[in-house]
Amino acid sequence: MEDRLPDTAAPQPKPLRIAIAGLGTVGAGVIRLLDTNATLIAARAGRAIEVVSVSARDRSKDRGVDIGRFAWEDDMTALARRGDVDVVVELVGGSDGPALALSRAALTAGKGLVTANKAMVAHHGLELAQLAEAAGVPLKFEAAVGGGIPVIKGLREGTSANALTKVYGILNGTCNYILSTMERTGADFADVLAEAQRLGFAEADPAFDIEGVDAAHKLAILAAIGFGTRIDFAGVRVNGITQVRAADIAQADALGFVIRLIGEADVEETPAGPRLLQRVRPCLVAKGHPLSAVDGATNAVVAEGNFSGRLLFQGAGAGDGPTASAVAADLIDIARDEVGAPFSIPVAQLAAMPPAEPGHRTERTYLRFMVKDRPGVLAEITAAMRDGNVSIESLIQQGRGHDAGEVMVAMVTHEGQEANVTAALALLEGSDSLTGDPLVLPILPL
Ligand SMILES: NC(=O)c1ccc[n+]([C@@H]2O[C@H](COP(=O)([O-])OP(=O)(O)OC[C@H]3O[C@@H](n4cnc5c(N)ncnc54)[C@H](OP(=O)(O)O)[C@@H]3O)[C@@H](O)[C@H]2O)c1
């Protein structure tokens, strides 16, 4: 078949002109993707997406992509002032500092903003959304949650007709890699973390990941979109995975569970009005639960809608390709003039929901104590449980722990109020039978 020459007389739609700040893993990935898939992107977007200008710290660094064809700005906020740019793409990172300054400048100057920066959206998302709405320009952050998984689109568009009852999932690939590797190899936390750092699955400073803060950023974003609430990062209760031992994972396995760091959010109706519960904590996940099969650096989000039922979004939560895919999807939406409120509902209509107090909620719990190997300790623990009104379903006393003279006592409780477990543990506080803080892991319902 003969190729048809383009009809040069027909007016070509104007390209969407973008500037990219940050040319690291994600920034270079976006350039590579826009180059590789330029034809199909232009066809789907209805016009070309053209990089006009870029900025990073070091102009001379080899980034594996040709950046010589783009105008370079030493000062990235200059990208926001360029008359030849429609949308600024912020891929620098950090909740405040230059990323925030650039984002404010871009929106104030009437440019659209696309960002992968969950920390900035979690802390300043409302302010940025207000700036975007005031200027009538798009603000999009699909890549900020779950890397390549279109979960923000899923909640903003796919489930938009539903009242969500719950959003939860595995939101941090580093923690999931560590926990699933501990499970597979039997190695302890510190050794697997060191290996993850060596392989590039964990940052040199892993605190944000292993202490649950990164997952909390993402959860706060999902909760705001899913429940139509003002984003409330400070309201997330956060526990990381640093206390989980190989012995806990082995114990969980014997009981039919795996351990995963789960971020979960729901809305509770109370006589004083609705309350938002957001928390990130390691949980026991039954082997039949869809999240139990999520291994390695993969992320997964479950959304439960009142008409859709349970939906599972799963995929690569990080990496240059998946994250670039999400950034480019936002750009294609903007090129198509599909804008919409950043948090699905205009900022003025988002509900300000106080945090829920979960003490009266019921769940089954795994409790683990490291204790001195001496008579009477087990009786002391079970007495505290009895006095706290915690009913024990099964109790396991294991052999020696890390230190001589230390043993592990693990138990699973019957379903009961969270406040009862807290009260029972308070009775053991300061006991010299315990050699460390107890570990409390809720059991995720199926
Ligand atoms: N990596 C992922 O898989 C992933 C996944 C989801 C979301 N994200 C988010 O995407 C964003 C970027 O992450 P990344 O992994 O691509 O980071 P990265 O590889 O560290 O790249 C950061 C880029 O920002 C530039 N930069 C940093 N500070 C700067 C400053 N003060 N002035 C000018 N440029 C500066 C760096 O310049 P130089 O290169 O010149 O040093 C670098 O190009 C972050 O918000 C991150 O949370 C990342």
Short mmCIF file of C-alpha atoms and ligand atoms in Angstrom, two decimals:
data_model
loop_
_atom_site.label_atom_id
_atom_site.label_comp_id
_atom_site.label_asym_id
_atom_site.label_seq_id
_atom_site.Cartn_x
_atom_site.Cartn_y
_atom_site.Cartn_z
CA MET A 1 0.00 0.00 0.00
CA GLU A 2 1.28 3.43 -0.90
CA ASP A 3 2.13 5.75 1.98
CA ARG A 4 -0.07 8.80 2.04
CA LEU A 5 1.79 12.05 2.31
CA PRO A 6 0.64 14.19 5.25
CA ASP A 7 -1.83 16.84 4.23
CA THR A 8 0.41 19.84 4.87
CA ALA A 9 -2.45 22.19 4.09
CA ALA A 10 -4.45 20.92 7.10
CA PRO A 11 -3.73 22.97 10.25
CA GLN A 12 -1.60 20.92 12.67
CA PRO A 13 -2.69 21.09 16.30
CA LYS A 14 -0.23 23.02 18.44
CA PRO A 15 2.07 20.72 20.43
CA LEU A 16 1.84 20.67 24.21
CA ARG A 17 5.10 22.32 25.22
CA ILE A 18 6.63 21.09 28.45
CA ALA A 19 9.59 21.88 30.68
CA ILE A 20 11.14 19.22 32.90
CA ALA A 21 12.83 19.99 36.21
CA GLY A 22 14.87 17.05 37.49
CA LEU A 23 16.62 14.69 35.10
CA GLY A 24 17.31 11.77 37.43
CA THR A 25 15.69 8.34 37.34
CA VAL A 26 12.22 9.65 36.51
CA GLY A 27 13.13 12.77 34.50
CA ALA A 28 15.44 10.88 32.13
CA GLY A 29 12.82 8.12 31.94
CA VAL A 30 10.17 10.61 30.83
CA ILE A 31 12.40 11.94 28.05
CA ARG A 32 13.17 8.40 26.91
CA LEU A 33 9.48 7.47 26.90
CA LEU A 34 8.39 10.61 25.04
CA ASP A 35 11.08 9.88 22.42
CA THR A 36 10.32 6.18 22.06
CA ASN A 37 6.53 6.45 21.91
CA ALA A 38 6.26 9.89 20.28
CA THR A 39 4.02 8.74 17.41
CA LEU A 40 1.49 6.83 19.46
CA ILE A 41 1.44 9.52 22.13
CA ALA A 42 0.73 12.23 19.53
CA ALA A 43 -2.05 10.07 18.05
CA ARG A 44 -3.66 9.43 21.45
CA ALA A 45 -3.14 12.94 22.78
CA GLY A 46 -4.35 14.56 19.57
CA ARG A 47 -1.13 16.55 19.36
CA ALA A 48 2.58 16.16 19.95
CA ILE A 49 4.10 16.52 23.39
CA GLU A 50 7.29 18.47 22.98
CA VAL A 51 10.02 19.03 25.57
CA VAL A 52 11.18 22.64 25.29
CA SER A 53 13.41 23.21 28.28
CA VAL A 54 15.02 21.27 31.14
CA SER A 55 16.80 21.91 34.40
CA ALA A 56 18.78 19.91 36.96
CA ARG A 57 21.83 20.54 39.14
CA ASP A 58 24.59 19.38 36.84
CA ARG A 59 24.37 20.31 33.17
CA SER A 60 27.31 18.13 32.14
CA LYS A 61 26.10 14.87 33.69
CA ASP A 62 25.52 11.98 31.25
CA ARG A 63 21.87 11.03 31.64
CA GLY A 64 21.69 8.41 28.92
CA VAL A 65 19.40 10.67 26.89
CA ASP A 66 20.29 13.59 24.62
CA ILE A 67 19.41 16.79 26.46
CA GLY A 68 21.49 19.07 24.20
CA ARG A 69 18.39 19.67 22.02
CA PHE A 70 16.50 21.36 24.89
CA ALA A 71 16.99 24.85 26.32
CA TRP A 72 18.83 24.52 29.65
CA GLU A 73 17.94 26.59 32.71
CA ASP A 74 20.38 26.67 35.64
CA ASP A 75 17.67 28.03 37.91
CA MET A 76 14.73 25.70 37.66
CA THR A 77 12.17 28.30 38.69
CA ALA A 78 13.06 30.04 35.41
CA LEU A 79 11.13 27.21 33.71
CA ALA A 80 7.95 28.69 35.19
CA ARG A 81 8.68 32.05 33.57
CA ARG A 82 9.27 30.80 30.05
CA GLY A 83 6.70 32.02 27.54
CA ASP A 84 7.19 28.92 25.37
CA VAL A 85 6.12 26.43 28.08
CA ASP A 86 2.54 25.23 28.76
CA VAL A 87 3.23 22.66 31.47
CA VAL A 88 6.03 22.28 34.02
CA VAL A 89 6.95 18.72 35.05
CA GLU A 90 8.49 18.65 38.54
CA LEU A 91 10.68 15.55 39.03
CA VAL A 92 13.12 16.86 41.61
CA GLY A 93 11.65 15.61 44.88
CA GLY A 94 11.50 16.87 48.47
CA SER A 95 8.38 18.18 50.19
CA ASP A 96 9.60 21.78 50.32
CA GLY A 97 12.62 23.62 48.92
CA PRO A 98 13.17 24.06 45.19
CA ALA A 99 10.44 21.60 44.14
CA LEU A 100 7.77 23.54 46.04
CA ALA A 101 9.10 26.92 44.92
CA LEU A 102 8.99 25.78 41.30
CA SER A 103 5.52 24.28 41.65
CA ARG A 104 4.08 27.44 43.19
CA ALA A 105 5.78 29.59 40.54
CA ALA A 106 4.50 27.42 37.69
CA LEU A 107 0.86 27.39 38.84
CA THR A 108 0.92 31.10 39.70
CA ALA A 109 2.26 31.82 36.22
CA GLY A 110 -0.68 29.93 34.73
CA LYS A 111 1.25 26.81 33.70
CA GLY A 112 -0.06 23.32 34.27
CA LEU A 113 1.94 21.20 36.71
CA VAL A 114 2.69 17.48 36.63
CA THR A 115 4.64 16.02 39.53
CA ALA A 116 5.70 12.62 40.87
CA ASN A 117 6.46 14.15 44.26
CA LYS A 118 4.32 12.42 46.89
CA ALA A 119 6.01 14.19 49.78
CA MET A 120 5.16 17.61 48.33
CA VAL A 121 1.59 16.62 47.44
CA ALA A 122 1.04 15.10 50.89
CA HIS A 123 2.24 18.27 52.63
CA HIS A 124 1.19 21.01 50.22
CA GLY A 125 -1.35 19.38 47.90
CA LEU A 126 -4.26 21.55 49.01
CA GLU A 127 -2.38 24.79 48.55
CA LEU A 128 -1.16 23.71 45.13
CA ALA A 129 -4.64 22.57 44.13
CA GLN A 130 -6.01 25.97 45.17
CA LEU A 131 -3.38 27.71 43.05
CA ALA A 132 -4.23 25.46 40.10
CA GLU A 133 -7.96 26.08 40.47
CA ALA A 134 -7.47 29.83 40.80
CA ALA A 135 -5.37 29.89 37.64
CA GLY A 136 -7.66 27.42 35.82
CA VAL A 137 -4.74 25.12 35.01
CA PRO A 138 -4.23 21.39 35.58
CA LEU A 139 -2.33 19.86 38.50
CA LYS A 140 -1.70 16.13 38.15
CA PHE A 141 0.27 13.63 40.21
CA GLU A 142 -0.50 10.10 39.02
CA ALA A 143 3.16 9.08 39.47
CA ALA A 144 3.15 10.12 43.12
CA VAL A 145 1.30 6.95 44.20
CA GLY A 146 2.13 3.46 43.05
CA GLY A 147 4.59 4.37 40.27
CA GLY A 148 3.17 2.96 37.05
CA ILE A 149 -0.14 1.80 38.52
CA PRO A 150 -2.98 4.09 37.34
CA VAL A 151 -4.52 4.15 40.79
CA ILE A 152 -5.21 7.88 41.01
CA LYS A 153 -6.97 7.67 37.67
CA GLY A 154 -8.68 4.55 38.96
CA LEU A 155 -10.08 6.40 41.97
CA ARG A 156 -10.74 9.76 40.26
CA GLU A 157 -12.40 8.23 37.21
CA GLY A 158 -12.96 4.48 37.44
CA THR A 159 -14.64 4.42 40.85
CA SER A 160 -15.97 7.98 40.76
CA ALA A 161 -19.60 6.81 40.87
CA ASN A 162 -19.03 4.85 44.08
CA ALA A 163 -18.99 5.68 47.73
CA LEU A 164 -15.75 3.99 48.80
CA THR A 165 -15.87 2.03 52.02
CA LYS A 166 -12.14 1.44 52.26
CA VAL A 167 -8.85 2.04 50.45
CA TYR A 168 -5.81 0.07 51.48
CA GLY A 169 -2.72 -1.52 50.08
CA ILE A 170 0.99 -2.06 49.80
CA LEU A 171 2.32 1.39 49.05
CA ASN A 172 6.06 1.09 49.58
CA GLY A 173 8.16 -1.16 47.37
CA THR A 174 11.24 -1.04 49.58
CA CYS A 175 9.37 -2.40 52.60
CA ASN A 176 7.64 -5.00 50.51
CA TYR A 177 10.95 -6.09 49.03
CA ILE A 178 12.47 -6.37 52.51
CA LEU A 179 9.54 -8.27 54.03
CA SER A 180 9.12 -10.67 51.14
CA THR A 181 12.88 -11.31 51.01
CA MET A 182 12.93 -11.99 54.76
CA GLU A 183 10.07 -14.42 54.14
CA ARG A 184 11.88 -16.22 51.30
CA THR A 185 15.36 -16.37 52.83
CA GLY A 186 14.74 -16.41 56.58
CA ALA A 187 17.27 -13.56 56.94
CA ASP A 188 16.82 -10.83 59.52
CA PHE A 189 15.76 -7.24 58.86
CA ALA A 190 19.17 -5.54 59.05
CA ASP A 191 20.82 -8.03 56.66
CA VAL A 192 18.04 -7.76 54.08
CA LEU A 193 18.04 -3.96 54.32
CA ALA A 194 21.79 -3.89 53.65
CA GLU A 195 21.32 -6.20 50.66
CA ALA A 196 18.43 -4.05 49.37
CA GLN A 197 20.66 -0.97 49.58
CA ARG A 198 23.42 -2.78 47.67
CA LEU A 199 20.98 -3.78 44.92
CA GLY A 200 19.41 -0.31 44.69
CA PHE A 201 16.00 -1.30 46.13
CA ALA A 202 16.55 0.90 49.18
CA GLU A 203 17.93 4.41 49.51
CA ALA A 204 21.23 5.11 51.31
CA ASP A 205 19.01 6.81 53.91
CA PRO A 206 16.10 4.38 54.09
CA ALA A 207 14.30 6.04 57.03
CA PHE A 208 11.35 7.42 55.03
CA ASP A 209 10.67 4.00 53.59
CA ILE A 210 11.23 1.64 56.52
CA GLU A 211 9.56 3.92 59.05
CA GLY A 212 6.42 4.07 56.92
CA VAL A 213 6.54 7.79 56.07
CA ASP A 214 6.63 7.29 52.30
CA ALA A 215 3.63 4.96 52.49
CA ALA A 216 1.88 7.55 54.68
CA HIS A 217 2.42 10.25 52.03
CA LYS A 218 0.78 8.03 49.44
CA LEU A 219 -2.04 6.95 51.73
CA ALA A 220 -2.92 10.56 52.54
CA ILE A 221 -3.20 11.29 48.81
CA LEU A 222 -5.36 8.21 48.16
CA ALA A 223 -7.62 8.97 51.11
CA ALA A 224 -8.20 12.56 49.98
CA ILE A 225 -9.17 11.44 46.49
CA GLY A 226 -11.07 8.35 47.57
CA PHE A 227 -13.14 10.01 50.27
CA GLY A 228 -13.31 13.62 49.05
CA THR A 229 -11.51 14.91 52.14
CA ARG A 230 -8.92 17.61 52.65
CA ILE A 231 -5.55 15.89 52.55
CA ASP A 232 -4.34 15.26 56.09
CA PHE A 233 -0.86 13.78 56.25
CA ALA A 234 -0.49 14.74 59.91
CA GLY A 235 -3.53 12.60 60.69
CA VAL A 236 -1.90 9.36 59.49
CA ARG A 237 -0.86 7.00 62.31
CA VAL A 238 2.43 5.50 61.20
CA ASN A 239 4.38 2.41 62.21
CA GLY A 240 7.22 1.09 60.10
CA ILE A 241 8.75 -2.35 59.74
CA THR A 242 11.98 -1.98 61.73
CA GLN A 243 10.70 -4.09 64.65
CA VAL A 244 9.73 -7.09 62.53
CA ARG A 245 12.06 -10.03 63.09
CA ALA A 246 12.70 -13.11 60.98
CA ALA A 247 11.11 -15.10 63.82
CA ASP A 248 7.85 -13.10 63.44
CA ILE A 249 7.75 -13.93 59.76
CA ALA A 250 8.37 -17.60 60.47
CA GLN A 251 5.68 -17.55 63.13
CA ALA A 252 3.22 -15.79 60.82
CA ASP A 253 3.98 -18.37 58.14
CA ALA A 254 3.24 -21.22 60.52
CA LEU A 255 -0.11 -19.60 61.30
CA GLY A 256 -0.97 -19.16 57.58
CA PHE A 257 -0.02 -15.50 57.15
CA VAL A 258 2.60 -13.28 55.56
CA ILE A 259 3.63 -9.89 56.93
CA ARG A 260 3.14 -6.82 54.75
CA LEU A 261 3.29 -3.07 55.43
CA ILE A 262 -0.29 -1.96 54.81
CA GLY A 263 -1.62 1.58 54.46
CA GLU A 264 -5.37 1.71 55.06
CA ALA A 265 -7.97 4.44 55.17
CA ASP A 266 -11.69 4.53 55.79
CA VAL A 267 -14.35 6.91 57.03
CA GLU A 268 -16.22 6.25 60.24
CA GLU A 269 -19.60 7.80 60.98
CA THR A 270 -19.76 9.01 64.59
CA PRO A 271 -22.43 11.03 66.46
CA ALA A 272 -20.08 14.03 66.11
CA GLY A 273 -19.82 13.56 62.36
CA PRO A 274 -17.59 11.57 60.02
CA ARG A 275 -14.01 10.79 61.02
CA LEU A 276 -11.12 9.73 58.78
CA LEU A 277 -8.96 6.82 59.85
CA GLN A 278 -5.60 6.62 58.11
CA ARG A 279 -2.87 4.32 59.25
CA VAL A 280 0.24 2.58 58.02
CA ARG A 281 1.39 -0.49 59.92
CA PRO A 282 2.80 -3.94 59.35
CA CYS A 283 -0.06 -6.46 59.31
CA LEU A 284 -0.49 -10.20 59.14
CA VAL A 285 -2.14 -10.95 55.80
CA ALA A 286 -3.81 -14.34 55.34
CA LYS A 287 -2.27 -16.35 52.53
CA GLY A 288 -5.61 -16.35 50.67
CA HIS A 289 -5.82 -12.55 50.60
CA PRO A 290 -4.90 -10.94 47.24
CA LEU A 291 -2.29 -8.73 48.96
CA SER A 292 -0.43 -11.78 50.34
CA ALA A 293 0.78 -12.64 46.84
CA VAL A 294 2.25 -9.19 46.24
CA ASP A 295 5.99 -9.81 46.37
CA GLY A 296 9.20 -7.88 45.88
CA ALA A 297 9.09 -4.17 45.03
CA THR A 298 5.53 -4.45 43.67
CA ASN A 299 2.77 -2.16 44.95
CA ALA A 300 -0.93 -2.93 45.14
CA VAL A 301 -3.98 -0.95 46.14
CA VAL A 302 -7.41 -2.32 47.02
CA ALA A 303 -10.42 -0.02 46.73
CA GLU A 304 -13.80 -1.20 47.92
CA GLY A 305 -16.71 0.64 46.32
CA ASN A 306 -20.36 0.30 47.31
CA PHE A 307 -21.29 -0.67 43.74
CA SER A 308 -17.99 -1.77 42.18
CA GLY A 309 -17.09 -4.18 44.96
CA ARG A 310 -13.43 -4.89 45.61
CA LEU A 311 -10.98 -3.65 42.99
CA LEU A 312 -7.29 -4.49 42.98
CA PHE A 313 -4.70 -2.29 41.29
CA GLN A 314 -1.26 -3.86 41.12
CA GLY A 315 2.07 -3.24 39.41
CA ALA A 316 5.53 -1.76 39.61
CA GLY A 317 5.52 0.92 42.29
CA ALA A 318 8.74 2.61 41.17
CA GLY A 319 11.46 2.62 38.54
CA ASP A 320 12.13 4.87 35.58
CA GLY A 321 9.82 3.16 33.07
CA PRO A 322 6.69 2.70 35.21
CA THR A 323 6.98 6.13 36.82
CA ALA A 324 7.58 7.82 33.46
CA SER A 325 4.52 6.00 32.12
CA ALA A 326 2.36 7.63 34.81
CA VAL A 327 3.88 11.09 34.23
CA ALA A 328 3.28 10.81 30.47
CA ALA A 329 -0.31 9.66 31.02
CA ASP A 330 -0.93 12.89 32.93
CA LEU A 331 0.61 14.88 30.07
CA ILE A 332 -1.63 13.11 27.54
CA ASP A 333 -4.70 13.99 29.64
CA ILE A 334 -3.60 17.62 29.67
CA ALA A 335 -2.94 17.59 25.92
CA ARG A 336 -6.53 16.34 25.49
CA ASP A 337 -7.78 19.14 27.75
CA GLU A 338 -9.00 16.57 30.27
CA VAL A 339 -8.32 18.58 33.38
CA GLY A 340 -10.71 18.18 36.34
CA ALA A 341 -10.15 19.08 39.98
CA PRO A 342 -6.77 17.76 41.24
CA PHE A 343 -8.42 15.95 44.15
CA SER A 344 -11.48 15.01 42.13
CA ILE A 345 -13.64 17.59 43.95
CA PRO A 346 -12.85 21.33 44.04
CA VAL A 347 -10.80 22.23 47.13
CA ALA A 348 -13.58 24.37 48.65
CA GLN A 349 -15.89 21.33 48.65
CA LEU A 350 -13.43 18.83 50.16
CA ALA A 351 -14.55 17.76 53.64
CA ALA A 352 -12.37 18.66 56.61
CA MET A 353 -12.55 15.40 58.54
CA PRO A 354 -10.96 15.03 61.96
CA PRO A 355 -8.91 11.86 62.53
CA ALA A 356 -10.81 8.84 63.89
CA GLU A 357 -9.89 7.30 67.23
CA PRO A 358 -9.61 3.57 66.52
CA GLY A 359 -9.61 2.23 70.12
CA HIS A 360 -13.16 0.87 69.95
CA ARG A 361 -12.55 -0.93 66.66
CA THR A 362 -12.20 -4.67 66.78
CA GLU A 363 -9.58 -6.84 65.19
CA ARG A 364 -7.53 -9.98 65.71
CA THR A 365 -3.98 -9.22 66.70
CA TYR A 366 -0.61 -10.94 66.68
CA LEU A 367 1.44 -9.99 69.75
CA ARG A 368 5.09 -10.84 70.20
CA PHE A 369 7.16 -10.41 73.34
CA MET A 370 10.89 -10.96 73.82
CA VAL A 371 11.21 -12.00 77.44
CA LYS A 372 13.70 -13.29 79.98
CA ASP A 373 13.91 -17.07 80.06
CA ARG A 374 12.73 -17.59 83.61
CA PRO A 375 9.71 -19.05 85.35
CA GLY A 376 6.59 -16.92 85.79
CA VAL A 377 7.01 -14.71 82.73
CA LEU A 378 4.32 -16.44 80.71
CA ALA A 379 1.93 -16.17 83.64
CA GLU A 380 2.70 -12.45 83.94
CA ILE A 381 1.87 -11.86 80.28
CA THR A 382 -1.31 -13.93 80.28
CA ALA A 383 -2.46 -12.19 83.47
CA ALA A 384 -2.03 -8.81 81.78
CA MET A 385 -4.07 -10.06 78.85
CA ARG A 386 -6.80 -11.31 81.16
CA ASP A 387 -6.86 -8.01 83.07
CA GLY A 388 -6.97 -6.04 79.82
CA ASN A 389 -9.87 -8.21 78.66
CA VAL A 390 -7.87 -9.65 75.76
CA SER A 391 -8.88 -13.14 74.78
CA ILE A 392 -6.02 -15.35 73.53
CA GLU A 393 -6.74 -17.63 70.58
CA SER A 394 -3.32 -19.30 70.44
CA LEU A 395 -0.03 -18.88 72.24
CA ILE A 396 3.41 -20.02 71.19
CA GLN A 397 6.55 -19.94 73.29
CA GLN A 398 9.61 -20.31 71.09
CA GLY A 399 13.20 -21.32 71.73
CA ARG A 400 16.03 -18.92 72.41
CA GLY A 401 16.09 -15.49 70.84
CA HIS A 402 19.16 -13.60 69.75
CA ASP A 403 20.55 -13.21 73.22
CA ALA A 404 21.13 -16.05 75.60
CA GLY A 405 18.47 -16.13 78.29
CA GLU A 406 15.87 -14.51 76.00
CA VAL A 407 12.86 -16.30 74.53
CA MET A 408 10.05 -15.24 72.27
CA VAL A 409 6.42 -15.47 73.26
CA ALA A 410 3.93 -14.93 70.45
CA MET A 411 0.16 -15.04 70.56
CA VAL A 412 -2.85 -14.43 68.37
CA THR A 413 -5.87 -12.86 70.02
CA HIS A 414 -9.52 -13.44 69.31
CA GLU A 415 -11.27 -10.49 67.75
CA GLY A 416 -11.46 -7.76 70.35
CA GLN A 417 -11.25 -4.04 70.87
CA GLU A 418 -7.93 -2.42 70.03
CA ALA A 419 -8.15 -0.44 73.27
CA ASN A 420 -8.08 -3.70 75.24
CA VAL A 421 -4.75 -4.69 73.73
CA THR A 422 -3.40 -1.22 74.49
CA ALA A 423 -4.61 -1.53 78.09
CA ALA A 424 -3.07 -4.99 78.50
CA LEU A 425 0.27 -3.81 77.17
CA ALA A 426 0.17 -0.80 79.50
CA LEU A 427 0.00 -3.27 82.41
CA LEU A 428 3.29 -4.78 81.21
CA GLU A 429 5.04 -1.47 80.74
CA GLY A 430 8.20 -1.29 82.82
CA SER A 431 8.11 -5.02 83.58
CA ASP A 432 11.65 -6.30 83.92
CA SER A 433 10.56 -9.62 82.40
CA LEU A 434 10.40 -8.00 78.97
CA THR A 435 13.68 -7.45 77.14
CA GLY A 436 12.23 -5.07 74.56
CA ASP A 437 9.03 -3.42 73.37
CA PRO A 438 6.29 -5.87 72.37
CA LEU A 439 5.39 -6.04 68.69
CA VAL A 440 1.69 -5.61 67.87
CA LEU A 441 0.61 -6.63 64.39
CA PRO A 442 -3.06 -6.53 63.41
CA ILE A 443 -4.48 -9.30 61.28
CA LEU A 444 -5.94 -7.91 58.06
CA PRO A 445 -9.47 -9.24 57.58
CA LEU A 446 -9.92 -11.36 54.44
N1 LIG B 1 12.51 6.85 41.36
C1 LIG B 1 11.30 6.35 41.35
O1 LIG B 1 11.10 5.19 41.04
C2 LIG B 1 10.13 7.22 41.73
C3 LIG B 1 8.84 6.64 41.74
C4 LIG B 1 7.75 7.46 42.03
C5 LIG B 1 7.94 8.78 42.35
N2 LIG B 1 9.22 9.29 42.37
C6 LIG B 1 9.37 10.70 42.69
O2 LIG B 1 9.91 11.35 41.56
C7 LIG B 1 10.74 12.44 41.98
C8 LIG B 1 12.12 12.29 41.36
O3 LIG B 1 12.67 11.07 41.78
P1 LIG B 1 13.99 10.45 41.10
O4 LIG B 1 14.09 9.07 41.62
O5 LIG B 1 13.99 10.67 39.65
O6 LIG B 1 15.11 11.34 41.80
P2 LIG B 1 16.65 11.50 41.37
O7 LIG B 1 17.07 10.37 40.49
O8 LIG B 1 17.40 11.75 42.61
O9 LIG B 1 16.64 12.82 40.47
C9 LIG B 1 16.43 14.08 41.02
C10 LIG B 1 16.76 15.11 39.98
O10 LIG B 1 16.52 16.40 40.53
C11 LIG B 1 17.67 17.23 40.34
N3 LIG B 1 17.80 18.10 41.51
C12 LIG B 1 17.82 17.75 42.81
N4 LIG B 1 17.95 18.84 43.59
C13 LIG B 1 18.02 19.89 42.76
C14 LIG B 1 18.16 21.27 42.94
N5 LIG B 1 18.28 21.79 44.17
N6 LIG B 1 18.17 22.06 41.85
C15 LIG B 1 18.07 21.54 40.61
N7 LIG B 1 17.93 20.23 40.38
C16 LIG B 1 17.91 19.43 41.43
C17 LIG B 1 18.85 16.29 40.23
O11 LIG B 1 19.85 16.94 39.47
P3 LIG B 1 21.26 16.23 39.10
O12 LIG B 1 20.89 14.99 38.30
O13 LIG B 1 21.97 17.22 38.26
O14 LIG B 1 21.91 15.93 40.40
C18 LIG B 1 18.22 15.09 39.51
O15 LIG B 1 18.28 15.25 38.13
C19 LIG B 1 10.71 12.41 43.50
O16 LIG B 1 9.71 13.27 43.97
C20 LIG B 1 10.33 10.98 43.81
O17 LIG B 1 9.68 10.85 45.06
C21 LIG B 1 10.30 8.55 42.07
#
